[in-house]
mmCIF file of C-alpha atoms and ligand atoms in Angstrom:
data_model
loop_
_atom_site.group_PDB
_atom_site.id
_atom_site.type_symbol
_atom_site.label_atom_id
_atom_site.label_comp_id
_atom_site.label_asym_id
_atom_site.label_seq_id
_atom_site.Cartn_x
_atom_site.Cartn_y
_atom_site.Cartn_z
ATOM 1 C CA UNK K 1 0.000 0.000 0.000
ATOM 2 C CA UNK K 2 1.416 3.390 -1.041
ATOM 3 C CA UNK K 3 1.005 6.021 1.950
ATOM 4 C CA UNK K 4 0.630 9.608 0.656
ATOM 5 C CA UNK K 5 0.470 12.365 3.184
ATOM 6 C CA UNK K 6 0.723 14.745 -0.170
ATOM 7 C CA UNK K 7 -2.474 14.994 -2.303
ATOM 8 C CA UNK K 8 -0.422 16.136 -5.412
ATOM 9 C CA UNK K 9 1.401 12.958 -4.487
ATOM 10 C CA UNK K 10 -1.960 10.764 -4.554
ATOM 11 C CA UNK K 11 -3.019 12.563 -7.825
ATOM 12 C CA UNK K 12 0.057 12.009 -10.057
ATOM 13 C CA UNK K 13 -0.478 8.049 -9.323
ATOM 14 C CA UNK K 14 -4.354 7.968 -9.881
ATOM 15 C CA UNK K 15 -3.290 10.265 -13.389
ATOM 16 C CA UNK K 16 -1.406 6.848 -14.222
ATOM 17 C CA UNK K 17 -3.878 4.478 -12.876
ATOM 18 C CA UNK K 18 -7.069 6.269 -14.746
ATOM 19 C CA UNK K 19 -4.531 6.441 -17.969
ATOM 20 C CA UNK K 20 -4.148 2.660 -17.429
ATOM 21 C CA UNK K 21 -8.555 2.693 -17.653
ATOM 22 C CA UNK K 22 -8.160 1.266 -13.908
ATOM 23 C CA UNK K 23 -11.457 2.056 -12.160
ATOM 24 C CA UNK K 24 -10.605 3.805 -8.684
ATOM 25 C CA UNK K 25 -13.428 2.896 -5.486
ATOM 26 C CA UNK K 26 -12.540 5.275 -2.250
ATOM 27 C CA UNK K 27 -13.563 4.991 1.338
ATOM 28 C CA UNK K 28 -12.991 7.858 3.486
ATOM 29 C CA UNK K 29 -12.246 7.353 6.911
ATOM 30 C CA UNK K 30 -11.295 9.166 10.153
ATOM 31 C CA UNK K 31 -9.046 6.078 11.337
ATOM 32 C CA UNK K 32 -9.591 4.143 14.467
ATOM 33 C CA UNK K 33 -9.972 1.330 12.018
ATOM 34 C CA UNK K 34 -13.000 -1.724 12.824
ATOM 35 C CA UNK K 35 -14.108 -4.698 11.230
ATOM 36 C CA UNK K 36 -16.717 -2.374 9.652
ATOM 37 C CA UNK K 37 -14.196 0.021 7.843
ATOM 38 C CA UNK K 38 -12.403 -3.064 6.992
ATOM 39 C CA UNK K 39 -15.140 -4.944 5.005
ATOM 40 C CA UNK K 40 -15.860 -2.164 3.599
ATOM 41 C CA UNK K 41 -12.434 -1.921 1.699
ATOM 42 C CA UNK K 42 -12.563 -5.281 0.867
ATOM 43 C CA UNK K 43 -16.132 -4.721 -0.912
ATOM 44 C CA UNK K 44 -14.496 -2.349 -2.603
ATOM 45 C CA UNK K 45 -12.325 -4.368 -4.626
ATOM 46 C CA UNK K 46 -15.702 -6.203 -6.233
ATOM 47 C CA UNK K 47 -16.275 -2.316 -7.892
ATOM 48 C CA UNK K 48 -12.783 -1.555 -8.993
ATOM 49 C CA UNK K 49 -9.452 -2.512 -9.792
ATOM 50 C CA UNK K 50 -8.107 0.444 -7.017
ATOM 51 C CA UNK K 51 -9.031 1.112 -3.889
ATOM 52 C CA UNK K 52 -8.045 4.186 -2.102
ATOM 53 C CA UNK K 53 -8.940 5.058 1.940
ATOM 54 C CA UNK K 54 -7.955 8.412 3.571
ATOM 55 C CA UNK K 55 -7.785 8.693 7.051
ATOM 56 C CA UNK K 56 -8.138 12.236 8.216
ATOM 57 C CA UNK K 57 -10.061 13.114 11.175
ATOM 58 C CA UNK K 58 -11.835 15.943 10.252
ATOM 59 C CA UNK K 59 -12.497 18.642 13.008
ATOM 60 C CA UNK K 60 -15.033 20.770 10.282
ATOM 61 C CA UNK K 61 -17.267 17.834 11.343
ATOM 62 C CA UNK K 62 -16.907 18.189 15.923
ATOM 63 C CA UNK K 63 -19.072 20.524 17.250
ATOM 64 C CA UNK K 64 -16.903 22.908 19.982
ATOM 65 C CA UNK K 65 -17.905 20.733 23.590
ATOM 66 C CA UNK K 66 -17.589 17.077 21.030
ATOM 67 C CA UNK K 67 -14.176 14.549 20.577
ATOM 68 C CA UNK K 68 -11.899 15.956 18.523
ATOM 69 C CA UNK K 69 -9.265 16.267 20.620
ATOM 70 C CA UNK K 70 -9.767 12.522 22.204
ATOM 71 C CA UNK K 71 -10.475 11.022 18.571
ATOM 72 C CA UNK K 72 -8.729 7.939 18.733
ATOM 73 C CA UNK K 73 -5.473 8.128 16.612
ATOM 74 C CA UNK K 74 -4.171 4.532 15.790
ATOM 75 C CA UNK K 75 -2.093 4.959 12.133
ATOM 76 C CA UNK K 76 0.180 2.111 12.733
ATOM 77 C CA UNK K 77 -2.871 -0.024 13.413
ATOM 78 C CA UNK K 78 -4.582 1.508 10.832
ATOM 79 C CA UNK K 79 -2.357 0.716 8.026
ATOM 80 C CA UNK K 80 -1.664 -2.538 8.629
ATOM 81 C CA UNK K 81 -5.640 -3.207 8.900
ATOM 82 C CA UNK K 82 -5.635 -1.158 5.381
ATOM 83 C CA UNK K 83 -3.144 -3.081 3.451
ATOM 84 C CA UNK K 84 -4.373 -6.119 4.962
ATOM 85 C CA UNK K 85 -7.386 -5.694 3.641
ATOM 86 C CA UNK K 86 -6.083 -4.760 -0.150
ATOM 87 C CA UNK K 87 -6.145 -1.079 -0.180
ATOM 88 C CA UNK K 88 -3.689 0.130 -2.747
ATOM 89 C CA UNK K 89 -3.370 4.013 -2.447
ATOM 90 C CA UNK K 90 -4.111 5.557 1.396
ATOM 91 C CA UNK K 91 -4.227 9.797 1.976
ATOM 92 C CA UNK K 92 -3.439 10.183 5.119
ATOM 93 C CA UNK K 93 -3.231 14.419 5.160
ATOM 94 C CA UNK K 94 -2.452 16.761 7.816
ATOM 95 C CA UNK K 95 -4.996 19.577 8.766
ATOM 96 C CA UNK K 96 -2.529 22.067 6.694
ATOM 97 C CA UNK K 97 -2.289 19.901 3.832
ATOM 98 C CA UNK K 98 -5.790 19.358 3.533
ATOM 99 C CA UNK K 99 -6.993 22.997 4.979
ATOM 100 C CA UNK K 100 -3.924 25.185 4.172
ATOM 101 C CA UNK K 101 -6.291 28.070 5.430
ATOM 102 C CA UNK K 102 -9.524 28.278 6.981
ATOM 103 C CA UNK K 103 -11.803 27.064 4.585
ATOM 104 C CA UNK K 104 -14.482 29.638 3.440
ATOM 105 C CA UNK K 105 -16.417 27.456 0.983
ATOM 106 C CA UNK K 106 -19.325 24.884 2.145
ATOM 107 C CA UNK K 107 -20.986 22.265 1.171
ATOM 108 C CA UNK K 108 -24.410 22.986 2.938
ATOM 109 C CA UNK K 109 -26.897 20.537 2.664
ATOM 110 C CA UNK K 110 -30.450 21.275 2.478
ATOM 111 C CA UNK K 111 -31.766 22.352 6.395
ATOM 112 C CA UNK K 112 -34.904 19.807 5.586
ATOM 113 C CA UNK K 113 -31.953 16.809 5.027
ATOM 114 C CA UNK K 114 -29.056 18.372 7.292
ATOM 115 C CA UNK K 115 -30.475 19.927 10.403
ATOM 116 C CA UNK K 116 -32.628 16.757 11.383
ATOM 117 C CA UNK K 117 -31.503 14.386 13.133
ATOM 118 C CA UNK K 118 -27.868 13.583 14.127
ATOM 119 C CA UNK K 119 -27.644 17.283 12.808
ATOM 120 C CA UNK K 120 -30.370 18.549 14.809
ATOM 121 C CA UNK K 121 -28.180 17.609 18.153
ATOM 122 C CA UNK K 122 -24.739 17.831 16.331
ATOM 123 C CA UNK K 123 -25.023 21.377 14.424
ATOM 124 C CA UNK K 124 -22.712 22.267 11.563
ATOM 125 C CA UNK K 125 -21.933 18.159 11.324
ATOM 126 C CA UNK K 126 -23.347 17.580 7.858
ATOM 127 C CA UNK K 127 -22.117 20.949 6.607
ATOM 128 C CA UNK K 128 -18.461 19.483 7.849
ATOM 129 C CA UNK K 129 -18.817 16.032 6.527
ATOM 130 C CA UNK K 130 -20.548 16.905 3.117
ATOM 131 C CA UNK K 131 -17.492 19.906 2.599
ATOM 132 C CA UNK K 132 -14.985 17.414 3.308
ATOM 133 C CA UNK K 133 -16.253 14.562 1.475
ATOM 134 C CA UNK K 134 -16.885 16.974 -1.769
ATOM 135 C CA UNK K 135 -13.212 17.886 -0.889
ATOM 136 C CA UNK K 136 -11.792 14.023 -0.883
ATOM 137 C CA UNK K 137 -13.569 13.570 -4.026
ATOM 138 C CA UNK K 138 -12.053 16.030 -5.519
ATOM 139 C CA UNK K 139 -8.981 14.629 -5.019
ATOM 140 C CA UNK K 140 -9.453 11.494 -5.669
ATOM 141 C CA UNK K 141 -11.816 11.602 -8.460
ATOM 142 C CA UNK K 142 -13.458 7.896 -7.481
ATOM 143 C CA UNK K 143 -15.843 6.153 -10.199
ATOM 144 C CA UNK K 144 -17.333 4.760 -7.227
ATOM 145 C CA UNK K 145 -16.833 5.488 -2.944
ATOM 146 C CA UNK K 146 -18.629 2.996 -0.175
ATOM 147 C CA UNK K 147 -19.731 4.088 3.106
ATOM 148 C CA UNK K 148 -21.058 2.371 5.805
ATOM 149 C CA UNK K 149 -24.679 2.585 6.377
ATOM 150 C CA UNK K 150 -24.608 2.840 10.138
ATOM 151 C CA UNK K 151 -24.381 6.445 8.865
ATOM 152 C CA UNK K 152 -27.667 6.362 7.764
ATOM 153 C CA UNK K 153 -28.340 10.204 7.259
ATOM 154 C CA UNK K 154 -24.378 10.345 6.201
ATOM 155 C CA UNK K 155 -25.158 8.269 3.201
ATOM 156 C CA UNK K 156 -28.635 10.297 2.283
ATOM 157 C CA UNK K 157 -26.476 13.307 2.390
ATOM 158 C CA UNK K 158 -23.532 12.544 0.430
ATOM 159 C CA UNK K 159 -25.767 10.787 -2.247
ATOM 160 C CA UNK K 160 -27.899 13.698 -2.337
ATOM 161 C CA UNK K 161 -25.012 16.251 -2.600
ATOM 162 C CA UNK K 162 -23.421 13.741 -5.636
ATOM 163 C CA UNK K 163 -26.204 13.596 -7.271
ATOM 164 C CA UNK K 164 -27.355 17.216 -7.086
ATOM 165 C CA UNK K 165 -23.511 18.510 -7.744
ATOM 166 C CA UNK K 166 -23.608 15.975 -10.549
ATOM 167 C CA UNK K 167 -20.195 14.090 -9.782
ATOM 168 C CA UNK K 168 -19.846 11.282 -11.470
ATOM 169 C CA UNK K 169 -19.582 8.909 -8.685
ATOM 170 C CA UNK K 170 -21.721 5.963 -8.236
ATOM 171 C CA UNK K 171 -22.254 5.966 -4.054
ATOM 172 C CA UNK K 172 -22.335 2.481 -2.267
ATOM 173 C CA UNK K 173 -24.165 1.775 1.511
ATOM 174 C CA UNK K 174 -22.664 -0.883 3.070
ATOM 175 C CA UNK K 175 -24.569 -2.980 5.870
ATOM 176 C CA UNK K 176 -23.709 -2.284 9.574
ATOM 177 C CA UNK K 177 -21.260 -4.748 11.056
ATOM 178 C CA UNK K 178 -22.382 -5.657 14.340
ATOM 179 C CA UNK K 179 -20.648 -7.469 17.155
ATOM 180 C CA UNK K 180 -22.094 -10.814 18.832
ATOM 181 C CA UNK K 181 -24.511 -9.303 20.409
ATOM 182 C CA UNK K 182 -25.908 -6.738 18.129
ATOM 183 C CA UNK K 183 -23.883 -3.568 19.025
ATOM 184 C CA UNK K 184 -23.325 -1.585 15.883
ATOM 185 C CA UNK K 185 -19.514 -1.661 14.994
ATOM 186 C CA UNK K 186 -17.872 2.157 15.861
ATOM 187 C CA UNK K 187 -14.696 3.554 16.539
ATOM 188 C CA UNK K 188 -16.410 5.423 20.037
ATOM 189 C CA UNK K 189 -17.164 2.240 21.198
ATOM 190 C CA UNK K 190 -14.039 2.298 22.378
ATOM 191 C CA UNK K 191 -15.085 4.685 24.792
ATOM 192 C CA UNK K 192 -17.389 2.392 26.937
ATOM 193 C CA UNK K 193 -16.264 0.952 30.432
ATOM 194 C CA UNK K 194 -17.006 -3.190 30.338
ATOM 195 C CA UNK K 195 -20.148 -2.484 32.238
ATOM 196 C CA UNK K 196 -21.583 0.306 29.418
ATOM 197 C CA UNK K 197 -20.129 -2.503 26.624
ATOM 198 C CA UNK K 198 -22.198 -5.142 28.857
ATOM 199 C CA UNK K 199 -25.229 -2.876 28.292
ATOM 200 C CA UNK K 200 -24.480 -1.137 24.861
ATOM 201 C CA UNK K 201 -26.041 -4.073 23.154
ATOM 202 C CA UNK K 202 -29.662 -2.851 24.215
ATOM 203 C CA UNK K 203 -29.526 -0.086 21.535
ATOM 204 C CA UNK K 204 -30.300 -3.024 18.814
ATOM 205 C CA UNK K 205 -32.287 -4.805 20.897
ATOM 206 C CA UNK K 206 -34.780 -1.636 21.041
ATOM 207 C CA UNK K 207 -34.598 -1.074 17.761
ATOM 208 C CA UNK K 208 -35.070 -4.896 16.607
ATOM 209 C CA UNK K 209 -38.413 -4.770 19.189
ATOM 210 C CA UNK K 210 -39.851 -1.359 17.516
ATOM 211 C CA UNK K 211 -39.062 -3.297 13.987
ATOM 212 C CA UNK K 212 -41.354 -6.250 14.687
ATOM 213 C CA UNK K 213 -44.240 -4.502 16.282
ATOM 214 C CA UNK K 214 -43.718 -2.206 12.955
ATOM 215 C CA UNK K 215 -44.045 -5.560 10.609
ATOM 216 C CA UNK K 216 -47.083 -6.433 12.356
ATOM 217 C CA UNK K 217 -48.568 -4.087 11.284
ATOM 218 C CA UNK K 218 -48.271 -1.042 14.214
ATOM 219 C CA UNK K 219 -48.314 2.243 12.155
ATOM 220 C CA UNK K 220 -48.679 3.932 15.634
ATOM 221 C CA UNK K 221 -45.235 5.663 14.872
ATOM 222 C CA UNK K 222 -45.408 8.348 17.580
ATOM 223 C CA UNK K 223 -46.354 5.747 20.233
ATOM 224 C CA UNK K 224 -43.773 3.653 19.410
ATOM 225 C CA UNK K 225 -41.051 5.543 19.242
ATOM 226 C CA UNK K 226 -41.867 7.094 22.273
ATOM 227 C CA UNK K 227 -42.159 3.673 23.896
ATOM 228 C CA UNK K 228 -38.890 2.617 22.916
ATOM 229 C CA UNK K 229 -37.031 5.876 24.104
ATOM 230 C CA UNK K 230 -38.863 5.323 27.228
ATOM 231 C CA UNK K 231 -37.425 1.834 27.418
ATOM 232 C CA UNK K 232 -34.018 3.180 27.008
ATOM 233 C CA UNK K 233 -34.374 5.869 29.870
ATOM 234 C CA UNK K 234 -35.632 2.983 32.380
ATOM 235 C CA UNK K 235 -32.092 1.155 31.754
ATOM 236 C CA UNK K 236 -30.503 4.926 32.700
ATOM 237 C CA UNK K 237 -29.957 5.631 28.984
ATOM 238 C CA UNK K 238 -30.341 9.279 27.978
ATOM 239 C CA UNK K 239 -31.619 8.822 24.687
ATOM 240 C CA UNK K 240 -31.456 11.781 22.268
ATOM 241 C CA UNK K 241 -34.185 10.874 19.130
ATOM 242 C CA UNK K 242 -35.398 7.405 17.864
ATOM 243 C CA UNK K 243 -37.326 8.149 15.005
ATOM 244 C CA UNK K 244 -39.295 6.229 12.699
ATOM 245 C CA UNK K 245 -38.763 7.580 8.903
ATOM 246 C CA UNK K 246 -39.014 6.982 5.549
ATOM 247 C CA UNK K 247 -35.878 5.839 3.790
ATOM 248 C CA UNK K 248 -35.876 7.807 0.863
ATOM 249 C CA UNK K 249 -35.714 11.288 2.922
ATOM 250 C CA UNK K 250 -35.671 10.527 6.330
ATOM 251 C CA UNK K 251 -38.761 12.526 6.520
ATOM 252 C CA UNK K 252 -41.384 11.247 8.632
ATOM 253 C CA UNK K 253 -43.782 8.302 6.837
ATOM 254 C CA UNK K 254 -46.742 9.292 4.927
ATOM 255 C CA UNK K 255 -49.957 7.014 4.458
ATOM 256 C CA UNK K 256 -48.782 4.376 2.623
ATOM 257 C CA UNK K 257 -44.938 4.595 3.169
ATOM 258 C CA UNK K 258 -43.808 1.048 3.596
ATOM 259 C CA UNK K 259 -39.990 1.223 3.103
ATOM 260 C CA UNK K 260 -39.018 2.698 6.280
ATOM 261 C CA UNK K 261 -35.839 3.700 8.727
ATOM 262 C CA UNK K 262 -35.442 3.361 12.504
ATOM 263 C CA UNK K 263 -32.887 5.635 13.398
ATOM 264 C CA UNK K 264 -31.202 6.438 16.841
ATOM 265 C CA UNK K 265 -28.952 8.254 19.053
ATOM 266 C CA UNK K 266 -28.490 7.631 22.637
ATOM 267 C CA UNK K 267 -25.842 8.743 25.641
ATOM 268 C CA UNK K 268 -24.850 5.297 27.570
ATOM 269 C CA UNK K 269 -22.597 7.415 30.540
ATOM 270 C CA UNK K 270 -20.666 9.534 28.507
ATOM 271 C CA UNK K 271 -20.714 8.008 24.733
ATOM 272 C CA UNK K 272 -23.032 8.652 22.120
ATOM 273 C CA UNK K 273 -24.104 5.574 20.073
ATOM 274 C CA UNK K 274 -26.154 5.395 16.963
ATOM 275 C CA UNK K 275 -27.694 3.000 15.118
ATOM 276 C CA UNK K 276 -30.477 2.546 13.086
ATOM 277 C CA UNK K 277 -32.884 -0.425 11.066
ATOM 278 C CA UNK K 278 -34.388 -1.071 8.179
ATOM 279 C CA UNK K 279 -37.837 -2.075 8.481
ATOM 280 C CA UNK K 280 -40.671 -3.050 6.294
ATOM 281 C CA UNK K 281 -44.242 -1.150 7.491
ATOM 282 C CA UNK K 282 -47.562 -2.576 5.872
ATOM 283 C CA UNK K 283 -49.723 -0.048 4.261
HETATM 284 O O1 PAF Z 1 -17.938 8.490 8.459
HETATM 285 C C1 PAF Z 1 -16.833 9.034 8.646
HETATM 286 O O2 PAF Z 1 -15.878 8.414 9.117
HETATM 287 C C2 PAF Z 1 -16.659 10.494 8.314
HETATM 288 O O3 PAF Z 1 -17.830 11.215 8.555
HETATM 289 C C3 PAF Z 1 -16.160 10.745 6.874
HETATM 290 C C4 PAF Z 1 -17.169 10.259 5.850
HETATM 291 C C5 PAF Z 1 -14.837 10.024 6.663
HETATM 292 C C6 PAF Z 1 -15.934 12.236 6.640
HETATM 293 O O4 PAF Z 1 -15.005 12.763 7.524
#
């Protein structure tokens, strides 16, 4: 695997990998490497014949009181994860290479797709994410880039902004990697004590309960996702949303709207989890 810390670096070799008529698949990252990230490169190589990962943890994205600072940093770990799993090319930028001043120019997703949501409680985060994602593929230039769709609202965005910008990318969501015992794969789960990790499994399991009363038939969306948060708060949870919506938009289901989302976000102590399930409602 060729580390670049240089994006004119990274360019000149994709210029002789896209001259070669080599399709190029990216996944961003911000490092901390799981299982998760790691499939994800390796379903990259069934869309290309390169794969390229940047790791760059991008404070546009933390809100002033979030992680930055405490982000875990784990390159050593990370690259040998990364060529493990058959990633050719990885960017690995500093803040000045990548921001070599303050950057002026946004990528600000619509308020109705942006401010809902994770980016109701974490403001400015899709405006950071969609800016530095438009950034990356700039850069890179992918044919096609995978992300993980434990990001649920992540993915709507940055599909939304590609197709809208008209960048010819084709965008992948990957399932959620989960642990034994249903925990969502994330790099803060590093963050839990063993007794929150004992506990952090509960997330799912609310979300897989709301799912089947939803399959039955329950279109009592309000009710139930009210229940469940309720649930979560019993086990000293301090749940943030859990919100029943439509996949297409994340807006909330009209009459009829089968193809549906459970999405959530939830303090267990100190560490904000999300997660979030695909469910099929009955009309
Ligand atoms: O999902 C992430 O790790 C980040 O939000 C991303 C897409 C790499 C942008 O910084």
């Amino acid at each position: 695997m060729q580390i670049h810390e240089q994006i004119a670096a990274l360019r000149a070799d994709l210029r002789r990998e896209r001259a070669a008529e080599r399709r190029i698949a990216f996944v961003p990252t911000m490092g901390n490497l799981h299982a998760g990230h790691l499939q994800l490169m390796r379903a990259a190589r069934d869309h290309a014949q390169v794969v390229v990962s940047s790791i760059f943890v991008n404070r546009l994205q933390f809100g002033p009181n979030e992680d930055f600072d405490r982000y875990p940093r784990t390159f050593q770990d990370d690259c040998a994860g990364l060529s493990e799993a058959g990633v050719d090319y990885l960017l690995a930028p500093d803040e000045r290479e990548l921001y070599p001043s303050p950057q002026s120019y946004y990528v600000l997703p619509d308020p109705a797709q942006g401010d809902i949501l994770e980016g109701k409680f974490r403001p400015g985060f899709f405006r950071g994410v969609a800016t530095v994602v438009a950034k990356l593929f700039n850069i890179v230039q992918p044919d096609v880039a995978l992300f993980g769709k434990k990001d649920y609202q992540q993915l709507m965005v940055i599909r939304n902004m590609v197709r809208e910008l008209a960048l010819p990318i084709d965008i992948i969501g990957a399932d959620t990697v989960r642990a034994e015992d249903g925990l969502a794969l994330s790099s803060r789960n590093g963050y839990l004590s063993a007794t929150e990790r004992g506990e952090a499994s509960r997330l799912y399991a609310t979300l897989l309960r709301t799912a089947q009363e939803i399959e039955l038939g329950n279109r009592q969306f309000e009710a139930l996702e009210a229940a469940a948060m309720a649930d979560l708060a019993a086990a000293g949870w301090k749940p943030q949303y859990i919100a029943i919506r439509r996949r297409l938009d994340l807006q909330s289901p009209a009459h009829g709207d089968t193809a549906l989302v459970i999405l959530a976000a939830a303090f267990l102590g100190s560490t904000r989890l999300i997660d979030n399930l695909e469910v099929s409602g009955t009309k």
